[in-house]
Structures are given as structure tokens and as C-alpha cells.
mmCIF file of C-alpha atoms and ligand atoms in Angstrom:
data_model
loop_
_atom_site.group_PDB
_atom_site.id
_atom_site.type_symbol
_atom_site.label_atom_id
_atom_site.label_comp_id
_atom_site.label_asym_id
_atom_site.label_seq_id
_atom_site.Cartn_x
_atom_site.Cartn_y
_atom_site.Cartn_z
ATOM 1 C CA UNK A 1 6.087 -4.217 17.640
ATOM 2 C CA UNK A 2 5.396 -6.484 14.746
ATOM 3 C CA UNK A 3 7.730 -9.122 14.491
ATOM 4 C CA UNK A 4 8.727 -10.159 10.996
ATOM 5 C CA UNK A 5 10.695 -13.968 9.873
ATOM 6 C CA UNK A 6 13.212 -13.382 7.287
ATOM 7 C CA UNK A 7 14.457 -16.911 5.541
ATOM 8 C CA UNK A 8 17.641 -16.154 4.041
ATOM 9 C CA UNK A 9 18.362 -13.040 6.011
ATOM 10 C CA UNK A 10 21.856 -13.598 5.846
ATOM 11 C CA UNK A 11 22.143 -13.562 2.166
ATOM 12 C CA UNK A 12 22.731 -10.809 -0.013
ATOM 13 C CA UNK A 13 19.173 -8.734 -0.409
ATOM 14 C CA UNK A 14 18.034 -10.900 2.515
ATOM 15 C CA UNK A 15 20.764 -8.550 4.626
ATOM 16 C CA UNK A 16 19.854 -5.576 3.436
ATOM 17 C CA UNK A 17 15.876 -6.403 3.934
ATOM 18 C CA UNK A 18 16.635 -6.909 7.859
ATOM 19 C CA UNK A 19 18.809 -3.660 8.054
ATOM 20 C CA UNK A 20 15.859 -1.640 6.562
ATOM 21 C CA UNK A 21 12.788 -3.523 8.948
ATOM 22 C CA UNK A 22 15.044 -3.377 11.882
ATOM 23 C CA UNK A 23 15.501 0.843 10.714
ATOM 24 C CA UNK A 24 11.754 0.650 10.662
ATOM 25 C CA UNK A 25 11.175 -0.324 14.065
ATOM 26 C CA UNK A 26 10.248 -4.359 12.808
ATOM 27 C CA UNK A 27 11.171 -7.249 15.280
ATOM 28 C CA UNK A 28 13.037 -9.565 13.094
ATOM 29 C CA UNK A 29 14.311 -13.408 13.626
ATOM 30 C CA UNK A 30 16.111 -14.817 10.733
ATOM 31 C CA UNK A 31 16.437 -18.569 9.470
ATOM 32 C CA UNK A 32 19.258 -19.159 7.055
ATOM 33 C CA UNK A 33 21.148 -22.944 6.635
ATOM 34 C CA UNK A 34 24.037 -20.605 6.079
ATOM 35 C CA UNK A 35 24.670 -22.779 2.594
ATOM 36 C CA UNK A 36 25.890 -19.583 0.499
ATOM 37 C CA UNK A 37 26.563 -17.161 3.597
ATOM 38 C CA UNK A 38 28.655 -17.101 7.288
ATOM 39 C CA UNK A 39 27.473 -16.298 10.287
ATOM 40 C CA UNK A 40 29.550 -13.366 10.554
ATOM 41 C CA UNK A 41 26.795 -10.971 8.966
ATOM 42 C CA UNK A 42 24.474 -11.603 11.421
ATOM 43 C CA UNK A 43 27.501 -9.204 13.640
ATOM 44 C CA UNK A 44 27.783 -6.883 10.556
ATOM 45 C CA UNK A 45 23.733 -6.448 10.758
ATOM 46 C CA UNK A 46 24.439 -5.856 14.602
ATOM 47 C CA UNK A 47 26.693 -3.365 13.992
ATOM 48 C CA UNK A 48 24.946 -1.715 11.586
ATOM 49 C CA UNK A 49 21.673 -1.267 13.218
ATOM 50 C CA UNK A 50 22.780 -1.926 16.932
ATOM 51 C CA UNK A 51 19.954 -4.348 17.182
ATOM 52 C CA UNK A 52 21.106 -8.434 17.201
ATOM 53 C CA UNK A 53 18.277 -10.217 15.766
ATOM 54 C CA UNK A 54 17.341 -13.310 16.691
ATOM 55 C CA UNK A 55 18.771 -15.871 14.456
ATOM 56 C CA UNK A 56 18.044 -19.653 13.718
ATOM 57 C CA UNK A 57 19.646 -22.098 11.645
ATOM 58 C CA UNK A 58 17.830 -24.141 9.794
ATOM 59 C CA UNK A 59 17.061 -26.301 6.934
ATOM 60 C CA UNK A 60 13.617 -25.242 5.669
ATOM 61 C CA UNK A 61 13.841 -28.813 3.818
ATOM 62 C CA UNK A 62 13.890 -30.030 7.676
ATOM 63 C CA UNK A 63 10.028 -30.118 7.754
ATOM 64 C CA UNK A 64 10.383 -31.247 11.522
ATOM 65 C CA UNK A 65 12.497 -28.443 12.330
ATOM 66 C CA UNK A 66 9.722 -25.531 10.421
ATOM 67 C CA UNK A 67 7.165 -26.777 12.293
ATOM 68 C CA UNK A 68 9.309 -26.870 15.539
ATOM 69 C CA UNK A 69 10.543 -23.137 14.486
ATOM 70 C CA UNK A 70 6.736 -22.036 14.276
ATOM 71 C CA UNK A 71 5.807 -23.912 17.373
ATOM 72 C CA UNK A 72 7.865 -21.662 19.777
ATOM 73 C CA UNK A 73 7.827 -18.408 17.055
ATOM 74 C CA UNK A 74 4.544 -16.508 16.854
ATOM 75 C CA UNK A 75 5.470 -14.023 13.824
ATOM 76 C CA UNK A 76 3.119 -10.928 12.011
ATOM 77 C CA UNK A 77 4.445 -11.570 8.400
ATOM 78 C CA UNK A 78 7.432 -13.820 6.497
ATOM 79 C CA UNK A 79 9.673 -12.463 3.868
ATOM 80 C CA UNK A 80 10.758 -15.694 2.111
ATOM 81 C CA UNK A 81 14.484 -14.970 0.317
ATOM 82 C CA UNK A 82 15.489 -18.783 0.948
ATOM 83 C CA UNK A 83 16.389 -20.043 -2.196
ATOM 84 C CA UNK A 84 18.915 -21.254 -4.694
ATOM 85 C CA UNK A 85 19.942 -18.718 -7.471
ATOM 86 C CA UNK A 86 22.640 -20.162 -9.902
ATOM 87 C CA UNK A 87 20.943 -20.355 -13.059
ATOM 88 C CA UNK A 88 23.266 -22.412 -14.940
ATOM 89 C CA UNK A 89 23.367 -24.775 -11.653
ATOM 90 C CA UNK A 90 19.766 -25.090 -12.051
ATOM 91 C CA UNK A 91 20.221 -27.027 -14.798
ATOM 92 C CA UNK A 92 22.071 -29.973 -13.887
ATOM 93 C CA UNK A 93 20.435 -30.038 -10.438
ATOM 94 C CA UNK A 94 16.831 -29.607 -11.113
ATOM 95 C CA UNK A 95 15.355 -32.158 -8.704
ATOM 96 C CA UNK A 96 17.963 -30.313 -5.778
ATOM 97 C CA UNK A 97 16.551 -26.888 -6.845
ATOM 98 C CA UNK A 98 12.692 -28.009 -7.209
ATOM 99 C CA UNK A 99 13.245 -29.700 -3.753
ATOM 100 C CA UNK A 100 15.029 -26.035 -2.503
ATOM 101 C CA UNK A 101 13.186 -24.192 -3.950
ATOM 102 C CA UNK A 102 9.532 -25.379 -3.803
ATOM 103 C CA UNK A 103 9.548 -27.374 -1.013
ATOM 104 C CA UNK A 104 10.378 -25.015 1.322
ATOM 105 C CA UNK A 105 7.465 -22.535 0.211
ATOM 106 C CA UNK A 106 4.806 -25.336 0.864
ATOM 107 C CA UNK A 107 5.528 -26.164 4.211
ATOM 108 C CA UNK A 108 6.025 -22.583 5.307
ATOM 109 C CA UNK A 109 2.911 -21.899 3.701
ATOM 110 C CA UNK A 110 1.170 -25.318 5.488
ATOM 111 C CA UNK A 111 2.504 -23.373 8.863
ATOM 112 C CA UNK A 112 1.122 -20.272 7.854
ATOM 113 C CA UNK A 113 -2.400 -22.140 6.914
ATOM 114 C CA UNK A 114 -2.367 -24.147 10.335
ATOM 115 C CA UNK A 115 -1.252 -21.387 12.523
ATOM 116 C CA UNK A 116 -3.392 -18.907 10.934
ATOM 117 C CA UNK A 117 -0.601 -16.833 10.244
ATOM 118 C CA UNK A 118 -0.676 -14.177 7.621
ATOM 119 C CA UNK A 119 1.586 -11.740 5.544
ATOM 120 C CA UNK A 120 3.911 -13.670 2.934
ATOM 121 C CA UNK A 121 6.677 -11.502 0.809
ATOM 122 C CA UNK A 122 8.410 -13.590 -1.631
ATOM 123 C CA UNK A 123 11.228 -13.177 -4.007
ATOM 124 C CA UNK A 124 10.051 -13.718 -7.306
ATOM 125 C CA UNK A 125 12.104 -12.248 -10.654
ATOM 126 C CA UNK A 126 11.950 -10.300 -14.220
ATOM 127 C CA UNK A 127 12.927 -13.753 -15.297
ATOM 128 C CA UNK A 128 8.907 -14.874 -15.713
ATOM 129 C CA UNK A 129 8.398 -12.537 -18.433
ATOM 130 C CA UNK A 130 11.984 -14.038 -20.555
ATOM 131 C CA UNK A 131 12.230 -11.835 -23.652
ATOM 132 C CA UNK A 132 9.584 -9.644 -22.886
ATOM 133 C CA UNK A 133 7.623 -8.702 -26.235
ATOM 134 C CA UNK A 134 7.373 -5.001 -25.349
ATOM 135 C CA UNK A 135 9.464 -2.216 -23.298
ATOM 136 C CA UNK A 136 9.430 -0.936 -20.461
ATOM 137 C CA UNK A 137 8.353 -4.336 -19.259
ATOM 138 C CA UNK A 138 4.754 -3.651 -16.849
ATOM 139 C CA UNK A 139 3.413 -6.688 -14.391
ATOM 140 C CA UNK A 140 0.464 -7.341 -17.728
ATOM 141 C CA UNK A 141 3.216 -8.760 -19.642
ATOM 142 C CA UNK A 142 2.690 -12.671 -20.360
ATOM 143 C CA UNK A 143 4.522 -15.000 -18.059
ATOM 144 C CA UNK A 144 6.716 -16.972 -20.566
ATOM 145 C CA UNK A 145 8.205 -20.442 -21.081
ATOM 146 C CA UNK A 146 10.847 -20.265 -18.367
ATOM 147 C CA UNK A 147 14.540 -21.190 -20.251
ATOM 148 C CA UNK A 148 16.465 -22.214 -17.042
ATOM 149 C CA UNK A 149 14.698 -24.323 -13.823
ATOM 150 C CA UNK A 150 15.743 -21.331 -11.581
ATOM 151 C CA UNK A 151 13.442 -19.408 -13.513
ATOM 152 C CA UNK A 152 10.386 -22.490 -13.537
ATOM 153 C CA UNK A 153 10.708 -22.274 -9.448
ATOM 154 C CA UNK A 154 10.164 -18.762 -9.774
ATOM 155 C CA UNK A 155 7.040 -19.374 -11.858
ATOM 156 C CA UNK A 156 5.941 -22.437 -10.146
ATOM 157 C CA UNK A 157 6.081 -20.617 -7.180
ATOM 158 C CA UNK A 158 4.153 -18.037 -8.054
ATOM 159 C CA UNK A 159 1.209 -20.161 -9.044
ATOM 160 C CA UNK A 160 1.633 -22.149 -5.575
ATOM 161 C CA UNK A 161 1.075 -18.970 -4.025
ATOM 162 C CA UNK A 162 -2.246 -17.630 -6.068
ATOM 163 C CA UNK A 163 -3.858 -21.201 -5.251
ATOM 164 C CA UNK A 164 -2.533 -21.227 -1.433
ATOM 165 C CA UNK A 165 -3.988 -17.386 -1.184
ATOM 166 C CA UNK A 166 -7.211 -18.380 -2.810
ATOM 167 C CA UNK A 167 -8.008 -21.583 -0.337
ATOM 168 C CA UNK A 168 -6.703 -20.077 2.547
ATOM 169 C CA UNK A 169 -7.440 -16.370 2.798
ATOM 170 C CA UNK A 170 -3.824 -15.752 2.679
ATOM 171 C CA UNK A 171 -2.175 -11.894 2.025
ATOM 172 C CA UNK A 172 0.513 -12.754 -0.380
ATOM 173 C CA UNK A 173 2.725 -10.232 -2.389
ATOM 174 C CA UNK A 174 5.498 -11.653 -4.955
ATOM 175 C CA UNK A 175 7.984 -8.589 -5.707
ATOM 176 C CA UNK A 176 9.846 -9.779 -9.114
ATOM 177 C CA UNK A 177 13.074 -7.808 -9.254
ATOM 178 C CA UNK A 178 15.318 -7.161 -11.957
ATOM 179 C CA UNK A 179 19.226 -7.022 -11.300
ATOM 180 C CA UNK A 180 20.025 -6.097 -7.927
ATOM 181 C CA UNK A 181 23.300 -4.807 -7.756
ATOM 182 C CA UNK A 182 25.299 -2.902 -5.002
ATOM 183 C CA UNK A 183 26.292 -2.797 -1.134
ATOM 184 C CA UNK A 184 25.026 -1.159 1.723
ATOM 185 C CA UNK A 185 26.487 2.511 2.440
ATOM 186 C CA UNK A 186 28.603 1.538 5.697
ATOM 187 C CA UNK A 187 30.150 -1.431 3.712
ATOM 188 C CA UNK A 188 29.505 -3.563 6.209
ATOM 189 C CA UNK A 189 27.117 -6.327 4.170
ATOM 190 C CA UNK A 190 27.037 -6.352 0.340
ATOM 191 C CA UNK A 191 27.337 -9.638 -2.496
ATOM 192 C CA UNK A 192 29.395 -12.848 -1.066
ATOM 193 C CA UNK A 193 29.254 -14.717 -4.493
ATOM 194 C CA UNK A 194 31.022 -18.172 -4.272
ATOM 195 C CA UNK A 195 34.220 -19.358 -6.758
ATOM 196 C CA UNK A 196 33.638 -17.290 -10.194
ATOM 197 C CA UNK A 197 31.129 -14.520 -10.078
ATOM 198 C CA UNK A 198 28.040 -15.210 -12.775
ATOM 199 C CA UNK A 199 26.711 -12.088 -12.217
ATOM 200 C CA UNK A 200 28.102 -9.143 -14.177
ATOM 201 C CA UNK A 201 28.986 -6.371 -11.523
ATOM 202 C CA UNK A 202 30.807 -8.929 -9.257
ATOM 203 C CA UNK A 203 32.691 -9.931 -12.479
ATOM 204 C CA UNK A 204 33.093 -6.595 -13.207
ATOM 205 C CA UNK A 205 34.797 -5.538 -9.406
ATOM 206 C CA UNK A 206 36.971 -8.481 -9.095
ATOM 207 C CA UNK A 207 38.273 -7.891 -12.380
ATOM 208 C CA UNK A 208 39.194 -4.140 -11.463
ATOM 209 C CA UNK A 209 40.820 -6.115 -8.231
ATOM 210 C CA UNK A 210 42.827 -8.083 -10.333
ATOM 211 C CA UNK A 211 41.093 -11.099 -9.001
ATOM 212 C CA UNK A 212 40.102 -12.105 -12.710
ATOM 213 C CA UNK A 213 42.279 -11.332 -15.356
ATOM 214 C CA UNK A 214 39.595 -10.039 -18.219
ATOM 215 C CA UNK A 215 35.681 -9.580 -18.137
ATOM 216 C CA UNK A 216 34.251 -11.122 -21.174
ATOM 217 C CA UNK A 217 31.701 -8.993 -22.139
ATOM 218 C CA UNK A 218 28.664 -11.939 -23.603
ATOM 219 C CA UNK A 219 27.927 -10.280 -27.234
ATOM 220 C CA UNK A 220 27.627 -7.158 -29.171
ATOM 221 C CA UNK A 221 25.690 -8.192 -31.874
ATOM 222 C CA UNK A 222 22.313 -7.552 -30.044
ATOM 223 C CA UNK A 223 19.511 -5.094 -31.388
ATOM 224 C CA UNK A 224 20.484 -2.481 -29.081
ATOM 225 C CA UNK A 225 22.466 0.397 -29.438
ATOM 226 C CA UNK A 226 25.834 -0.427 -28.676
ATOM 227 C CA UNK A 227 24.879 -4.093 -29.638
ATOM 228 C CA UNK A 228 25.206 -5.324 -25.853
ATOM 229 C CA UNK A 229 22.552 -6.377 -24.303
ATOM 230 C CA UNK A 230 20.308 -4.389 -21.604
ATOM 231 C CA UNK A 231 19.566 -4.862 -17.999
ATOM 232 C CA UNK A 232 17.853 -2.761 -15.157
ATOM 233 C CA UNK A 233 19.831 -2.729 -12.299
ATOM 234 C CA UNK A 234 18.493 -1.372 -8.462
ATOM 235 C CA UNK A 235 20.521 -0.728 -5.670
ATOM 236 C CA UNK A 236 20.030 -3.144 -3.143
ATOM 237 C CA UNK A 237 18.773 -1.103 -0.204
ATOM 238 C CA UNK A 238 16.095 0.291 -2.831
ATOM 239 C CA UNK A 239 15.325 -3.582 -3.567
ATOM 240 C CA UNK A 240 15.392 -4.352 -0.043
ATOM 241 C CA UNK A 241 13.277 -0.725 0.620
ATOM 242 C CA UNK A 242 10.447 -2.233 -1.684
ATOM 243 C CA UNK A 243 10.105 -5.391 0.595
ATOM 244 C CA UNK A 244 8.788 -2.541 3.940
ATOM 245 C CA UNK A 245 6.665 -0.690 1.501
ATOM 246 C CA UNK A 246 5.120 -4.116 0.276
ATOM 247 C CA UNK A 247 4.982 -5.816 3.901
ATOM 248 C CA UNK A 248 3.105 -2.555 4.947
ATOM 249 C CA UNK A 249 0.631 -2.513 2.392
ATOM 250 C CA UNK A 250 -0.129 -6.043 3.536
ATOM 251 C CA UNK A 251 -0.276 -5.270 7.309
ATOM 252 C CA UNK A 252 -2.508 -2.177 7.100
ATOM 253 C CA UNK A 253 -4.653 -4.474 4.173
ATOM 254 C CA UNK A 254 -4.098 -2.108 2.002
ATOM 255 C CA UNK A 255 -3.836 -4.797 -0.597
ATOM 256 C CA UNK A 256 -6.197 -5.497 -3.522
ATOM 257 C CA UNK A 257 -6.477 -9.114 -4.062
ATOM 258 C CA UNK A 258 -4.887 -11.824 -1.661
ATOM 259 C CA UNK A 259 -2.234 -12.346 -4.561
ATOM 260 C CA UNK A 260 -0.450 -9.191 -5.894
ATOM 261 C CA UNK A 261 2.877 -9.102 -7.879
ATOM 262 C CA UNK A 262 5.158 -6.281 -8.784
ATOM 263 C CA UNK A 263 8.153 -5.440 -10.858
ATOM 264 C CA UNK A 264 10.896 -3.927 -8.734
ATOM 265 C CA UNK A 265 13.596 -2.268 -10.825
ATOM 266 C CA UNK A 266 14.955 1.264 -11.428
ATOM 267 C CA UNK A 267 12.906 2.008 -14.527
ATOM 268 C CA UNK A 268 16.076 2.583 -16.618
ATOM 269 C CA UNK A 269 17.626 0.508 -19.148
ATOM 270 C CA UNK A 270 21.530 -0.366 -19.407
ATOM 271 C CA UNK A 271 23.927 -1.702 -21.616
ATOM 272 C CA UNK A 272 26.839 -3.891 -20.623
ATOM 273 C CA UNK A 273 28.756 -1.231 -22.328
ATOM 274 C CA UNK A 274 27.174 1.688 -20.443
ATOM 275 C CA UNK A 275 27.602 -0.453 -16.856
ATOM 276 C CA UNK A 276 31.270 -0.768 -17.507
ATOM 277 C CA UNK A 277 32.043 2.882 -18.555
ATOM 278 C CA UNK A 278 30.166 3.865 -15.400
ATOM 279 C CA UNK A 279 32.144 1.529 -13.737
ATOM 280 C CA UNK A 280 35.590 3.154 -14.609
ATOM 281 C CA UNK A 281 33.845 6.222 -14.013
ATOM 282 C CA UNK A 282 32.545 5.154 -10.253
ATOM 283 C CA UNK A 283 36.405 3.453 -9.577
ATOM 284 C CA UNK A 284 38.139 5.565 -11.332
ATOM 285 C CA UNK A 285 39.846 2.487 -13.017
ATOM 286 C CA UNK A 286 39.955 1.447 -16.642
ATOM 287 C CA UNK A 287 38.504 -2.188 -16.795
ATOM 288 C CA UNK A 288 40.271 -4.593 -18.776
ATOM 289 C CA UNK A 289 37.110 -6.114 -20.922
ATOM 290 C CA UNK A 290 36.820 -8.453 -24.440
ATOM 291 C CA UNK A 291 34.306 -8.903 -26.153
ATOM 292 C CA UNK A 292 33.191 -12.874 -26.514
ATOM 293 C CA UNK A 293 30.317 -14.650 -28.074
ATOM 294 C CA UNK A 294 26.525 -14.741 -26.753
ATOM 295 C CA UNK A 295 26.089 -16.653 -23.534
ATOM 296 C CA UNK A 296 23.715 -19.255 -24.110
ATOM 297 C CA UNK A 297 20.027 -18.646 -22.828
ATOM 298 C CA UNK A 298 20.402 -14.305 -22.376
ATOM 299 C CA UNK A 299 18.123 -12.342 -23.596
ATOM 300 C CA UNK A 300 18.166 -8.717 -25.586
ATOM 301 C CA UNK A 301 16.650 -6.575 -23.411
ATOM 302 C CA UNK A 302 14.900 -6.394 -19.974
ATOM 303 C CA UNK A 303 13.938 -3.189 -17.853
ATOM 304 C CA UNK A 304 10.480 -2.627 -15.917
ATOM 305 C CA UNK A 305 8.204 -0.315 -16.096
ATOM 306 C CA UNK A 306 7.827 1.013 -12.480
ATOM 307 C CA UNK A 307 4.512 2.444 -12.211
ATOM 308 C CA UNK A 308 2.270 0.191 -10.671
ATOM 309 C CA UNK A 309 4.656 -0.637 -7.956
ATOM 310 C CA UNK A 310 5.426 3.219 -7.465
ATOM 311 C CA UNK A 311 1.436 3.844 -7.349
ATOM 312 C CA UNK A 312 0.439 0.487 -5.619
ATOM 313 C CA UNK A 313 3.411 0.325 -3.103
ATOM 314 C CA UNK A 314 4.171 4.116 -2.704
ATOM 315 C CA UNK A 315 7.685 3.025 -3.364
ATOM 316 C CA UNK A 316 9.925 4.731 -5.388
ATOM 317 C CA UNK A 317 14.506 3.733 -6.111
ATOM 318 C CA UNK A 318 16.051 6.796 -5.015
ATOM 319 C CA UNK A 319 19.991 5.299 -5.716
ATOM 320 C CA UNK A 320 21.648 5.831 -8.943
ATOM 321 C CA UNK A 321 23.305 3.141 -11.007
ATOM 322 C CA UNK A 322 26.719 5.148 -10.065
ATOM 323 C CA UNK A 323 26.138 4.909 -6.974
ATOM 324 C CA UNK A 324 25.075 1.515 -6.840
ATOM 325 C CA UNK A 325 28.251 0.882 -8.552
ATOM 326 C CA UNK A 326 30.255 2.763 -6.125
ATOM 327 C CA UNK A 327 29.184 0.894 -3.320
ATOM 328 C CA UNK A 328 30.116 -2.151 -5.428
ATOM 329 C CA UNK A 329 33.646 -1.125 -5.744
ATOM 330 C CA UNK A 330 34.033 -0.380 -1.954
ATOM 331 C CA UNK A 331 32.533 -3.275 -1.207
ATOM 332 C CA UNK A 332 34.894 -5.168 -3.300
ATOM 333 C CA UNK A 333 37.838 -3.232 -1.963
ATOM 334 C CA UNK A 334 37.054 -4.255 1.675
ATOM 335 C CA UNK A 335 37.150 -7.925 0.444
ATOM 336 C CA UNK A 336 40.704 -7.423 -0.629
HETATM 337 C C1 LIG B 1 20.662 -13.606 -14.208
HETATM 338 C C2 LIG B 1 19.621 -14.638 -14.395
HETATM 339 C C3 LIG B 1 18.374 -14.221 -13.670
HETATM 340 C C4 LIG B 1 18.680 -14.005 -12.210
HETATM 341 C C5 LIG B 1 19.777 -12.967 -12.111
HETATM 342 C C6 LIG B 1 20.199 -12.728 -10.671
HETATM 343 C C7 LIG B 1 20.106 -15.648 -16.579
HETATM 344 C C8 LIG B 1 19.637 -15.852 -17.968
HETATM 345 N N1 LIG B 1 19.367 -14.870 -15.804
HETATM 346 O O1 LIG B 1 20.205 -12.418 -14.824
HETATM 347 O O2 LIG B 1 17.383 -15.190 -13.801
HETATM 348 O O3 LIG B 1 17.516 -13.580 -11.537
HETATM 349 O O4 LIG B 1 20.917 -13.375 -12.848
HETATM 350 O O5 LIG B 1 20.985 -13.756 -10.190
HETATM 351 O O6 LIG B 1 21.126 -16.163 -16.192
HETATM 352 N N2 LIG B 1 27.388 -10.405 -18.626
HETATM 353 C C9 LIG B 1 28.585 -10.282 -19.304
HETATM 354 N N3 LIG B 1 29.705 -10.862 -18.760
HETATM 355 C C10 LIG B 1 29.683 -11.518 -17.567
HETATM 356 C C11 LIG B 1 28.447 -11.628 -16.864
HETATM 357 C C12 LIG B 1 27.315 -11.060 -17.423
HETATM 358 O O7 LIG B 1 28.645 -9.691 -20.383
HETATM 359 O O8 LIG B 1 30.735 -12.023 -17.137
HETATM 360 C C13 LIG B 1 26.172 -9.780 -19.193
HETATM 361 C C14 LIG B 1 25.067 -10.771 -19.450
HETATM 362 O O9 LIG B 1 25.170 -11.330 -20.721
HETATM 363 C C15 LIG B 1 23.829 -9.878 -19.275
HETATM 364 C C16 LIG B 1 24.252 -8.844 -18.235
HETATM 365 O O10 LIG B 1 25.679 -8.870 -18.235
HETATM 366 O O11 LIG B 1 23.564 -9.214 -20.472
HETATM 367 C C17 LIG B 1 23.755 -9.159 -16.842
HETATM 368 O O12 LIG B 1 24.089 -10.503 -16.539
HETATM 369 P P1 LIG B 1 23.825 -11.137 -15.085
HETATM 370 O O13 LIG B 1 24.389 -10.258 -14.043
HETATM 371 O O14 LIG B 1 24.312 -12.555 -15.126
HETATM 372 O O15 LIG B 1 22.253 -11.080 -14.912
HETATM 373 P P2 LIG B 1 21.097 -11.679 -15.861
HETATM 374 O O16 LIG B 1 21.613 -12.649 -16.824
HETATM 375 O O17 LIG B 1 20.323 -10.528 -16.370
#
């Protein structure tokens, strides 16, 4: 049985990613500093799969402690969701999320080179490509100035990886999703997001909760068709389904250079305007929106072309945004 490190397995896609390994027949021991989690999903992953992984907590800034982790842990592969995410953080706090952020990824990579470990998944994001010049967005697309310092780490961390695969004869894949949206089916794990949802589906449900009196919809004066601006979001199992197919391809070196990147998205294009009538649709619930000026640094339009990945990773989203919605909403409701 391989056995597979997750950092950041009790987040949000990190969650989902153990369900699916551990549904797979994977070994998996986690390491989360439990900053923007609780402990109580590790139980909720128990439950879910009847399997308890093995869990650790610890601060991957801690080099001591990674090196002590890998000392007694002899793993097959490491799927690296450890991060900070809050864009507009990112920006008063660059030094915290460099440090976070980048950091972490050398030393686990140092462990990896020393131990002769191999296997490396990490989250990357549709972000590196910022206003893409053409659509469906496909993995030749230029990476482009990054406009936040969440989005640099992504960047910088991809070029950290092509150098440390090139020295070191390391297997690396970076999967760059789009908007990853939903809960699992049993509504047991889903999004946790601290103080005032960023993100526009948790908006959206704890407004239909009547956690949040209005959403503000940002803009309708973009070049789409409604004017709102466009998004591809994926269900989070099918997010956390691409991570297997792209572990896989590295274990059975089915991989075609020791640095590979792919988009991981649903292929389809949505308005703000088209998520939220979906939404009422999927609730049942009329949403109580206004629409507000541009939020500073969005872009127009982002949604991936999916065939590489499809092709390369013989992975394929089989979830609908409605459902992926739906789950949402239950989710939500079993907050409440
Ligand atoms: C953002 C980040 C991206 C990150 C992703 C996941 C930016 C510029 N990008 O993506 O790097 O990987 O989150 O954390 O921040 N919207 C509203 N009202 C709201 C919230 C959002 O209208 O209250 C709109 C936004 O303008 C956007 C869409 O909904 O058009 C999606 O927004 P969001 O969920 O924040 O994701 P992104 O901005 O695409």
C-alpha cells in the first residue's frame, strides 16, 4: 500500500483529496498547523471513509519539526495543499505569505532531495495566467504579471519546482485549478471560511442563511453577456479526483517531463449572474443580491480548456455546477 503525506489535509480540497486516496486504497498521514481548520474533520474524514488517518500537527515553517516528521515517516508521494489563500490578505502580509507559502515548499522539497523521496502534487491556480488573452484558457497560455502576492507564491512556486525537478530528478506535477466550489455528498466536510466569506458561493449560501444581509454582486459592466464577470467553477471531489489521477500518473511514471502542469476546471464558463440563478434554482430560495462597483484587481473572464489534463491525466469532472451548488447549500444548512 502506497502511503501518501497530505499537508493541509484538513482544509477544504485538502479533505476531500484524503477522502478520495483513502477510497482508492492510499495510506495517508496528514500534517496541518490547524491555522484555518479544527481538528474535528480529521473524525468527519473517519466517518466518512471508516479509515482514521494518521495525523500530525505541525508547522511546516518548523524546519526542525519537517525534518523530524520525515525522519520517522517513510512516504511514496506528497500532495502539498499547505498554504495561505486570502488574496487581499496577501497584500498587507507579503513577507508572512512568502515565508508560508515558499518556505514550506523548499524544505519539503530539501527532505524529498535528501531522503530520495519522490512524487510531489502541488496546488498551483488559474491565477498565473491573470486575464488570459484567449478562451478557453489551455496550460500554453503565458504566465502573467501576478496582481496579488497570493498569486506571485503560486508562480514563484512553480518555478522552484521546475529548477528543484531539473537538479534533482524529481517527479513533480502542479495542478492549477480554477474555482473550486462545493461539499462532499455525505455533508460531512465542505468550505470552513473564517469571518466574511471572499469567495462568491460562500457569500452566496450565507446570504440565503440570512447570515449576510445582501450579496453584492462586483460589476456588470464587463464584456460578457450579462456584463458580470465569468468563472469556471469544479466540484470539489472532481478537484480533489484530479489530484489520484495526477499522483498515479506519477507513480506508474507515466509522466512526460519531471515538471508537468495542468489546468483543472470544468471546461464551462459562468457568470455571477448565471451562478446565482442556479443558486435559487439548487435552494429553491430567491437570493437577495445588488449590484456594486468592480472589485479592485478581478478580471473579465477565466475558464480552462480541459483537454490536456483529460488526455494527459485520463481525468475527466463528472459534477454539475447545480450540483456543486447543491451540496453548497446543504453544506451551509448543516452549519446553521
Ligand atoms: C479568487 C482569487 C484567486 C483564488 C480564488 C480561490 C482574486 C482576484 N482571485 O478567485 O486567486 O485562487 O479566489 O480562493 O481574488 N464575486 C461577487 N461578489 C462577492 C464575491 C465574489 O460578485 O461577494 C464575484 C467576483 O467578482 C468574481 C466571482 O464572483 O467575478 C468569483 O469570485 P471569487 O469566488 O472571489 O473567486 P476569484 O476572484 O475568481
Amino acid at each position: 500500500m502506497k502511503k501518501i503525506l497530505v499537508t493541509g489535509g484538513l482544509g477544504f480540497i485538502g479533505s476531500h483529496t484524503v477522502v478520495e486516496l483513502q477510497n482508492e486504497g492510499f495510506e495517508v498521514v496528514i500534517i496541518d498547523d490547524l491555522s484555518n481548520t479544527s481538528i474535528g474533520v480529521l473524525d468527519k474524514i473517519t466517518e466518512i471513509t471508516g479509515i482514521k488517518p494518521d495525523f500530525h500537527q505541525i508547522d511546516l515553517r518548523v524546519k526542525s519539526e519537517v525534518k523530524n516528521f520525515f525522519e520517522n515517516n517513510k512516504v511514496d508521494g506528497i500532495i502539498h495543499f499547505a498554504a495561505f489563500k486570502a488574496v487581499g490578505e496577501s497584500m498587507h502580509k507579503p513577507l508572512d505569505y512568502y515565508e508560508n507559502n515558499l518556505g514550506t515548499l523548499v524544505y519539503l522539497l530539501q527532505e524529498m532531495r535528501d531522503r530520495k523521496l519522490d512524487n510531489f502534487i502541488f496546488s498551483s491556480s488559474c491565477t498565473v495566467y491573470g486575464q488570459a488573452d484567449e478562451l478557453p484558457i489551455t496550460e500554453k497560455a503565458p504566465v502573467k504579471t501576478a496582481e496579488s502576492v497570493y498569486g506571485n507564491t503560486k508562480q514563484i512556486g512553480e518555478e522552484i519546482l521546475r529548477d528543484a525537478s531539473k537538479a534533482h530528478d524529481l517527479n513533480i506535477i502542479a495542478l492549477r485549478y480554477f474555482n473550486p466550489i462545493g461539499a462532499h455528498p455525505t455533508v460531512k466536510i465542505g468550505e470552513l471560511p473564517l469571518g466574511v466569506p471572499q469567495n462568491l458561493i460562500p457569500f452566496v449560501t450565507q446570504t440565503a442563511a440570512g447570515m449576510r444581509k445582501e450579496l453584492s454582486v462586483f460589476g456588470d459592466d464587463y464584456d460578457t453577456q450579462d456584463g458580470t464577470a465569468i468563472r469556471d467553477y469544479i466540484h470539489v471531489v472532481d478537484l480533489a479526483k484530479a489530484h489520484i489521477a495526477a499522483l498515479k500518473r506519477l507513480i506508474s511514471k507515466r509522466n512526460k517531463q519531471n515538471f508537468e502542469f495542468f489546468n483543472v476546471g470544468s471546461g464551462t464558463g459562468s457568470s455571477v449572474l448565471e451562478v446565482i440563478k442556479a443558486f435559487e434554482k439548487a435552494s429553491g430560495k430567491p437570493l437577495n443580491y445588488k449590484i456594486v462597483g468592480r472589485r479592485e484587481g478581478d478580471i473579465t473572464a477565466a475558464f480552462a480548456d480541459t483537454t490536456i489534463a483529460n488526455k494527459e491525466l485520463n481525468w475527466k469532472t463528472e459534477k454539475s455546477l447545480d450540483e456543486a451548488l447543491e451540496s453548497a447549500w446543504k453544506w451551509q444548512q448543516a452549519q446553521n
